[in-house]
Short mmCIF file of C-alpha atoms in Angstrom, two decimals:
data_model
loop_
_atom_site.label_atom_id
_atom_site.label_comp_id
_atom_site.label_asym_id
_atom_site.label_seq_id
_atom_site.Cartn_x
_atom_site.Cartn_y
_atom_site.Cartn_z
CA UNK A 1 24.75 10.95 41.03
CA UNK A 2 21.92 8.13 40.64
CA UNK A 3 19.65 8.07 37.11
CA UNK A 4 16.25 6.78 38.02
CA UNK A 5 14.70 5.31 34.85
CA UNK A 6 11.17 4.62 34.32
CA UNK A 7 10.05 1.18 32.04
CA UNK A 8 8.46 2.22 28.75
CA UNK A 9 6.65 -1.18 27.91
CA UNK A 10 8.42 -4.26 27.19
CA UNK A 11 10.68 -4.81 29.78
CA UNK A 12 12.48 -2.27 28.14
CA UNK A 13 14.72 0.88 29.74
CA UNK A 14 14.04 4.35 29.00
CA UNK A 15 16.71 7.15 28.81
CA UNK A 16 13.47 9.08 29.67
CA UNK A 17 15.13 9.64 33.07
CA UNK A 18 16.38 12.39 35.35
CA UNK A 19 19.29 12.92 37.89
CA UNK A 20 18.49 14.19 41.33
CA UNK A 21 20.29 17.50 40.40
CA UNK A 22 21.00 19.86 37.92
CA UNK A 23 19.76 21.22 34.46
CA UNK A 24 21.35 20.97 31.19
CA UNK A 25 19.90 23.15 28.67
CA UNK A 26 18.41 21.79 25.02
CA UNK A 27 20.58 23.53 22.12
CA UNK A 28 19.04 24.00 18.89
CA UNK A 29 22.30 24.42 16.96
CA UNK A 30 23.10 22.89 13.89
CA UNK A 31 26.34 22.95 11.48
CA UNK A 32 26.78 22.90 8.29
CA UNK A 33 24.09 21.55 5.51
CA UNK A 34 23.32 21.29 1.93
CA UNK A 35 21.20 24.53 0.76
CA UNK A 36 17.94 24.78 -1.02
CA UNK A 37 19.55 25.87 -4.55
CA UNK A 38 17.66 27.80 -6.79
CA UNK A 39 14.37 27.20 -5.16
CA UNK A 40 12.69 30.62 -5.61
CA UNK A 41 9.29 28.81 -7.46
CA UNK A 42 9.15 25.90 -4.38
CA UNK A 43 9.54 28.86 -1.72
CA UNK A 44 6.63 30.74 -3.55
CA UNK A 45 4.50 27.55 -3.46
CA UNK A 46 5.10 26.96 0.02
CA UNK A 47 4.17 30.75 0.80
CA UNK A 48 1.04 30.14 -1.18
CA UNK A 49 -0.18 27.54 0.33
CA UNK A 50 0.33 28.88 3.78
CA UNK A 51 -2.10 31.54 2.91
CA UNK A 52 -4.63 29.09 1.94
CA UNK A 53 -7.09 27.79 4.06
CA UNK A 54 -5.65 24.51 5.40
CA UNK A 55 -2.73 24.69 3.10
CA UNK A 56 -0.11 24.89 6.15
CA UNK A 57 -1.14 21.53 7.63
CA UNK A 58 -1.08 20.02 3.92
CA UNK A 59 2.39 21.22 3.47
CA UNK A 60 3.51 19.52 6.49
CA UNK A 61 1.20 16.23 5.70
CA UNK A 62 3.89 15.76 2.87
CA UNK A 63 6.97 16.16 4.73
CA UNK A 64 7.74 12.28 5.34
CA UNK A 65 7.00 12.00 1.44
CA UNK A 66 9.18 14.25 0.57
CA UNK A 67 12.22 12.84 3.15
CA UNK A 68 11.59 9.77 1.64
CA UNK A 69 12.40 11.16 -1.75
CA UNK A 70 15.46 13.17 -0.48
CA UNK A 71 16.61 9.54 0.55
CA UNK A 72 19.27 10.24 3.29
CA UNK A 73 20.48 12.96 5.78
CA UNK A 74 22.73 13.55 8.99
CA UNK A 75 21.05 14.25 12.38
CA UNK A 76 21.15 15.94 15.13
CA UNK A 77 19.38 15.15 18.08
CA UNK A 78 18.93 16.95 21.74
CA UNK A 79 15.54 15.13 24.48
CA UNK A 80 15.21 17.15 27.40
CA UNK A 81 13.21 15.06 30.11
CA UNK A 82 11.64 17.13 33.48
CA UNK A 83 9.91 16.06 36.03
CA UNK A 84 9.81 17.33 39.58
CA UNK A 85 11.53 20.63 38.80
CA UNK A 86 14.75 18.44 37.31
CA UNK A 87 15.58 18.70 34.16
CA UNK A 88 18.15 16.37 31.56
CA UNK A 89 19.38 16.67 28.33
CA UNK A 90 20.36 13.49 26.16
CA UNK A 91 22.02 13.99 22.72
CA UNK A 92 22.65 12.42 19.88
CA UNK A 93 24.48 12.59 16.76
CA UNK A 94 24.16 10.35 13.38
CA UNK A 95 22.78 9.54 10.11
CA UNK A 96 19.45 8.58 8.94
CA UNK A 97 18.20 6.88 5.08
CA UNK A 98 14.72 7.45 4.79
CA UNK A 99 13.88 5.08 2.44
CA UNK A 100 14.88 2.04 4.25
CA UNK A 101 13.89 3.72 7.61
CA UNK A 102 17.45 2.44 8.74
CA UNK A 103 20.10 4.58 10.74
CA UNK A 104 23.06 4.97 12.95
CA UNK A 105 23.46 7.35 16.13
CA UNK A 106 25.66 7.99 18.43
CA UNK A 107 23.63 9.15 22.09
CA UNK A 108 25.70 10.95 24.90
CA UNK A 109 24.61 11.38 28.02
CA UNK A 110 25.49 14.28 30.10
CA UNK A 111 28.38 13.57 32.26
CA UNK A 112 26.77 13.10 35.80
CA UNK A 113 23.38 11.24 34.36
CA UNK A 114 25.23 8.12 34.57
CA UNK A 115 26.51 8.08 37.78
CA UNK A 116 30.58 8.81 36.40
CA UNK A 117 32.72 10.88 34.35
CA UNK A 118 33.89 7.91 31.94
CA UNK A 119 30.43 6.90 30.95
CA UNK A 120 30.82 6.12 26.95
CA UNK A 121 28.44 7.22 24.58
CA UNK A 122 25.84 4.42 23.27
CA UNK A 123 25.66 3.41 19.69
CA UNK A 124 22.21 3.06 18.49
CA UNK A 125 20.91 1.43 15.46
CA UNK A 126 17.07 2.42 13.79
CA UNK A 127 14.87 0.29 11.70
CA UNK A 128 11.50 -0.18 11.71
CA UNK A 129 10.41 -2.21 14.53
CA UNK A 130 13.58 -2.37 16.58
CA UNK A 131 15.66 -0.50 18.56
CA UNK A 132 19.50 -1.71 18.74
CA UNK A 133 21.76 -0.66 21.55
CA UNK A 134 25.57 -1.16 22.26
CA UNK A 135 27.43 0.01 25.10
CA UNK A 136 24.13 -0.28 26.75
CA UNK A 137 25.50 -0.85 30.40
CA UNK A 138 25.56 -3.46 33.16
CA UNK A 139 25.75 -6.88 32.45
CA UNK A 140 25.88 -6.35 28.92
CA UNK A 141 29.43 -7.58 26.84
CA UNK A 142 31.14 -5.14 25.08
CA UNK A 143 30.59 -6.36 21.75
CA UNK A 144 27.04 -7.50 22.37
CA UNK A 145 23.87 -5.66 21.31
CA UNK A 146 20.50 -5.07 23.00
CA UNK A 147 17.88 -5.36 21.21
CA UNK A 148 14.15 -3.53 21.63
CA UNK A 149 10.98 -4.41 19.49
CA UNK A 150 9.78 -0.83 19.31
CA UNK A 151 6.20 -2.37 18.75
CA UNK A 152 6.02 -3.38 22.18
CA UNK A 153 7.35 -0.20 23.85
CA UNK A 154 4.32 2.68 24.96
CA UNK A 155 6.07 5.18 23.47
CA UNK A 156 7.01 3.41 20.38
CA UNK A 157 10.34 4.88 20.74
CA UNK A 158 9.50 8.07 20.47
CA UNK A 159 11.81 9.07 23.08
CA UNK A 160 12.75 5.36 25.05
CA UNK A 161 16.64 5.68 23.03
CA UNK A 162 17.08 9.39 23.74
CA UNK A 163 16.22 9.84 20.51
CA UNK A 164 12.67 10.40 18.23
CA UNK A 165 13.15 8.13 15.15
CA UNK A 166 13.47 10.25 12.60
CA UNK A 167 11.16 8.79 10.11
CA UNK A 168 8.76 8.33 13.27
CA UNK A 169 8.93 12.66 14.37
CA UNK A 170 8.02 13.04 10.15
CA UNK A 171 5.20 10.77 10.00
CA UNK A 172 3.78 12.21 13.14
CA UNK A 173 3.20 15.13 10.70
CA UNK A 174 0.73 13.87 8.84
CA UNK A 175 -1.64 14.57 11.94
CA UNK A 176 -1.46 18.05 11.82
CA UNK A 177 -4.30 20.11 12.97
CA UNK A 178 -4.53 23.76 14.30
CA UNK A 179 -1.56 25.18 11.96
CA UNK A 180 -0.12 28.19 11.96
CA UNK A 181 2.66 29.51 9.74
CA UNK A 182 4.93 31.46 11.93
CA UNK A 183 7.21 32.86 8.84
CA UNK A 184 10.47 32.77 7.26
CA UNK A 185 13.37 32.48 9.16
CA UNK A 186 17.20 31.27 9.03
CA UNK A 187 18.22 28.08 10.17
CA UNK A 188 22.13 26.95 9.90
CA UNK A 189 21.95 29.81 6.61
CA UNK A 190 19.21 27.71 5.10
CA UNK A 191 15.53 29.68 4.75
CA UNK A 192 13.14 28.29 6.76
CA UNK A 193 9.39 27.94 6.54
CA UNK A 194 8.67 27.76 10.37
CA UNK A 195 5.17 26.09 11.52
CA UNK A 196 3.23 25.69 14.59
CA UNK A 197 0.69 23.19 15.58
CA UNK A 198 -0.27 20.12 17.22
CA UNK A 199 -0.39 16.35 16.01
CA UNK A 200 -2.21 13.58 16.85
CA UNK A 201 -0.74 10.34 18.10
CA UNK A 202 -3.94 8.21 17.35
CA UNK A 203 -4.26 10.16 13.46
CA UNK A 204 -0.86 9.07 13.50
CA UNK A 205 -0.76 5.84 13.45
CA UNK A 206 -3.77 5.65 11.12
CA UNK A 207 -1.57 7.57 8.25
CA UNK A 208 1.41 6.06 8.92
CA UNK A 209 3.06 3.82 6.44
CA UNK A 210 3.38 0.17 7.01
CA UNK A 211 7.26 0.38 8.34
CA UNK A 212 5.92 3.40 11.19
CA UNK A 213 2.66 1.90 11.77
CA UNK A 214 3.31 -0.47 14.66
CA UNK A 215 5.23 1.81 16.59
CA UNK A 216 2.66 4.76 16.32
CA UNK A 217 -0.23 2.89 17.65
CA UNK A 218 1.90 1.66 20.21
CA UNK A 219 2.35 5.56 21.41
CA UNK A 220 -0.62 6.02 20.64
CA UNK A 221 -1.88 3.53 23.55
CA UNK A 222 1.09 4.67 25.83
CA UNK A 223 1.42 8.51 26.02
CA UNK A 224 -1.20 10.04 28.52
CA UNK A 225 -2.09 12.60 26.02
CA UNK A 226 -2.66 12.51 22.77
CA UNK A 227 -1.75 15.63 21.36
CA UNK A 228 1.75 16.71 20.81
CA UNK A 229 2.26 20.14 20.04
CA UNK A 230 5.29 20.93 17.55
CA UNK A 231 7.58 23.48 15.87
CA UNK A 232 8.45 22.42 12.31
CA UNK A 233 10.53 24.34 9.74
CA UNK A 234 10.43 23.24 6.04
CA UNK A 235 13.23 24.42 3.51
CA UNK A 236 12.48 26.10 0.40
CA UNK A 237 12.04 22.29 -1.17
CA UNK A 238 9.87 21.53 1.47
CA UNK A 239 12.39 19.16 3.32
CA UNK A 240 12.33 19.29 6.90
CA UNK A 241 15.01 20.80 8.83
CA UNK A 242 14.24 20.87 12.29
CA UNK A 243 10.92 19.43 14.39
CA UNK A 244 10.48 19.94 17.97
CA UNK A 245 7.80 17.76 19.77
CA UNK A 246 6.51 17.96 23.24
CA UNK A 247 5.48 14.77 24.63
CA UNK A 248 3.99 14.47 28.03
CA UNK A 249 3.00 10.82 29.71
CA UNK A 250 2.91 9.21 33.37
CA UNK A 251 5.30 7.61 35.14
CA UNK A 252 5.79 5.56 38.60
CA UNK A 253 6.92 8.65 39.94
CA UNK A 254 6.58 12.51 38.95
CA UNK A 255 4.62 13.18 35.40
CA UNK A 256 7.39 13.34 32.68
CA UNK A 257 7.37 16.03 29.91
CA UNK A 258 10.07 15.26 26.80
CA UNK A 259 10.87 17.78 24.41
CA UNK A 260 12.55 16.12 21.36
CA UNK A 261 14.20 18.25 18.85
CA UNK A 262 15.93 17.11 15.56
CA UNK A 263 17.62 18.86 13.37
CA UNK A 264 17.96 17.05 9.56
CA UNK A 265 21.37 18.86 7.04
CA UNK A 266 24.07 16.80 4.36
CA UNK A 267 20.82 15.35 2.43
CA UNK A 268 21.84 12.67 0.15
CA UNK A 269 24.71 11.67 2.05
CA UNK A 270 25.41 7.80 2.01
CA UNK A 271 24.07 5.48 5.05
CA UNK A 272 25.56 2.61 5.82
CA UNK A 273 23.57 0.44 8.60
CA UNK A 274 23.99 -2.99 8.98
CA UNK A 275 22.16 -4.70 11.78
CA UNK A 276 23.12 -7.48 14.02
CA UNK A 277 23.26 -10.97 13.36
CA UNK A 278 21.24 -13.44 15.84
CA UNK A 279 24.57 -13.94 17.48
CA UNK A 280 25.46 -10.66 18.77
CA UNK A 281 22.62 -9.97 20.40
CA UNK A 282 22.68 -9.94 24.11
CA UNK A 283 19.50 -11.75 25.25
CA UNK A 284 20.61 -12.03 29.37
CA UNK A 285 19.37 -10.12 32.02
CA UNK A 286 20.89 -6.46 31.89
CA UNK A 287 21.87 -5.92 35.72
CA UNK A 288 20.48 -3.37 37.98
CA UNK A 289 23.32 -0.85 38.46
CA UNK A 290 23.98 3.14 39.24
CA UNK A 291 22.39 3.31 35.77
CA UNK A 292 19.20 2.71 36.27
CA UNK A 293 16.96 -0.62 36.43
CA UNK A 294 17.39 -3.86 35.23
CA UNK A 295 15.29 -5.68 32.96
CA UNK A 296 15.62 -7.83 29.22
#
């Protein structure tokens, strides 16, 4: 089975790409995670303010802040790309530190998108500006890196990896308009504040802080729409547990709609990311192969 990837800016390869058959559902599951404590007062506030006028959106204007503050967490990550009537799903699987904007994930793709059984997963590293790959594919060493400037991408690696940054998918937040506040619900035995509205790519960018900035605008220019409609559900100290975005933008081919969902448990847990030196970065040509197309 053939993957037919579409360039996302930059020369670089998107994982934004679709097999010629089959469908692999999105799961929203997630193990484990470190509860809310005795949160009762934070849970009221939260309920409060989503009776207020315009006190939903301001709840989930914070929710970067407060990541940022809760300083770490363990991911979970499912992108499911259609287009055409075909359908993908990409997942991943790591740990993110907030306050660096640095992490580590491990992206499998489902067995046939590749083209074989064997196909290993791909470690990525996150940090702000750049997108690091290993076990990227053909033509690259095994123990060489690829390396992305997110800046240049249009998507800003919102979903070129197979996985929304994590500290990008928060900061998107702070462009929340039309919000509605769904209600409680129960998320991996966590309570759940559960919101729905849309954000704003260009608002974005414009909130964003320094770190997130360049990447934002860069979506901002690339996505053919602007607004991204989203599920968000906030725990009882307002952290955020689980986003879902629906991106839509053009490609060569068929129109391509992405629906990124991450789900964020084990807050506080330690990162440890350390990037590449100059040396183990792979700056060749990556060949064309059943993977998809070559580029830098």
């Amino acid at each position: 089975m053939v993957v037919q990837q579409h360039r996302c800016g930059g020369g670089a390869l998107a994982f934004c790409a679709l097999t010629v058959a089959g469908v692999m559902a999105v799961t929203a599951g997630c193990s484990g995670g470190s509860g809310a404590g005795d949160a009762s007062g934070r849970g009221e506030r939260l309920r409060a303010e989503a009776a207020g006028a315009g006190g939903s959106a301001e709840t989930l204007r914070r929710a970067a802040d407060v990541l940022a503050a809760a300083g770490s967490a363990e991911m979970r990550t499912s992108m499911e790309t259609s287009a055409g009537g075909t359908r993908v799903t990409i997942r991943g699987r790591g740990a993110y530190d907030f306050r660096r904007q640095l992490g580590r994930v491990t992206v499998v793709l489902p067995k046939d998108a590749a083209g074989e059984e064997g196909h290993r997963p791909i470690t990525e590293l996150l940090a702000p500006g750049a997108l690091y790959m290993k076990n990227r594919g053909a033509g690259v060493p095994d123990e060489k890196w690829v390396r992305v400037d997110t800046t240049a991408l249009e998507d800003g690696n919102l979903v070129t990896g197979g996985v929304t940054d994590p500290m990008a998918a928060a900061e998107l937040l702070r462009s929340a308009r039309d919000v509605t506040y769904v209600g409680e619900t129960e998320l991996a035995g966590v309570t759940v504040h559960h919101y729905r509205g849309t954000a704003h790519l260009g608002r974005a960018a414009g909130g964003a802080s320094a770190r997130s900035r360049g990447a934002l605008a860069a979506a901002a220019k690339g996505f053919s729409a602007d607004a991204v409609p989203f599920d968000a559900y906030l725990d009882e100290d307002g952290r955020l547990r689980k986003v879902r975005h629906r991106f839509s933008f053009a490609s060569d081919g068929p129109a391509v709609e992405v629906v990124s969902t991450m789900l964020l448990y084990g807050f506080g847990v330690p990162v440890a990311v350390r990037l590449p030196a100059g040396g183990d970065i792979y700056t060749g040509l990556i060949q064309q192969g059943r993977t998809g197309e070559g580029g830098r």
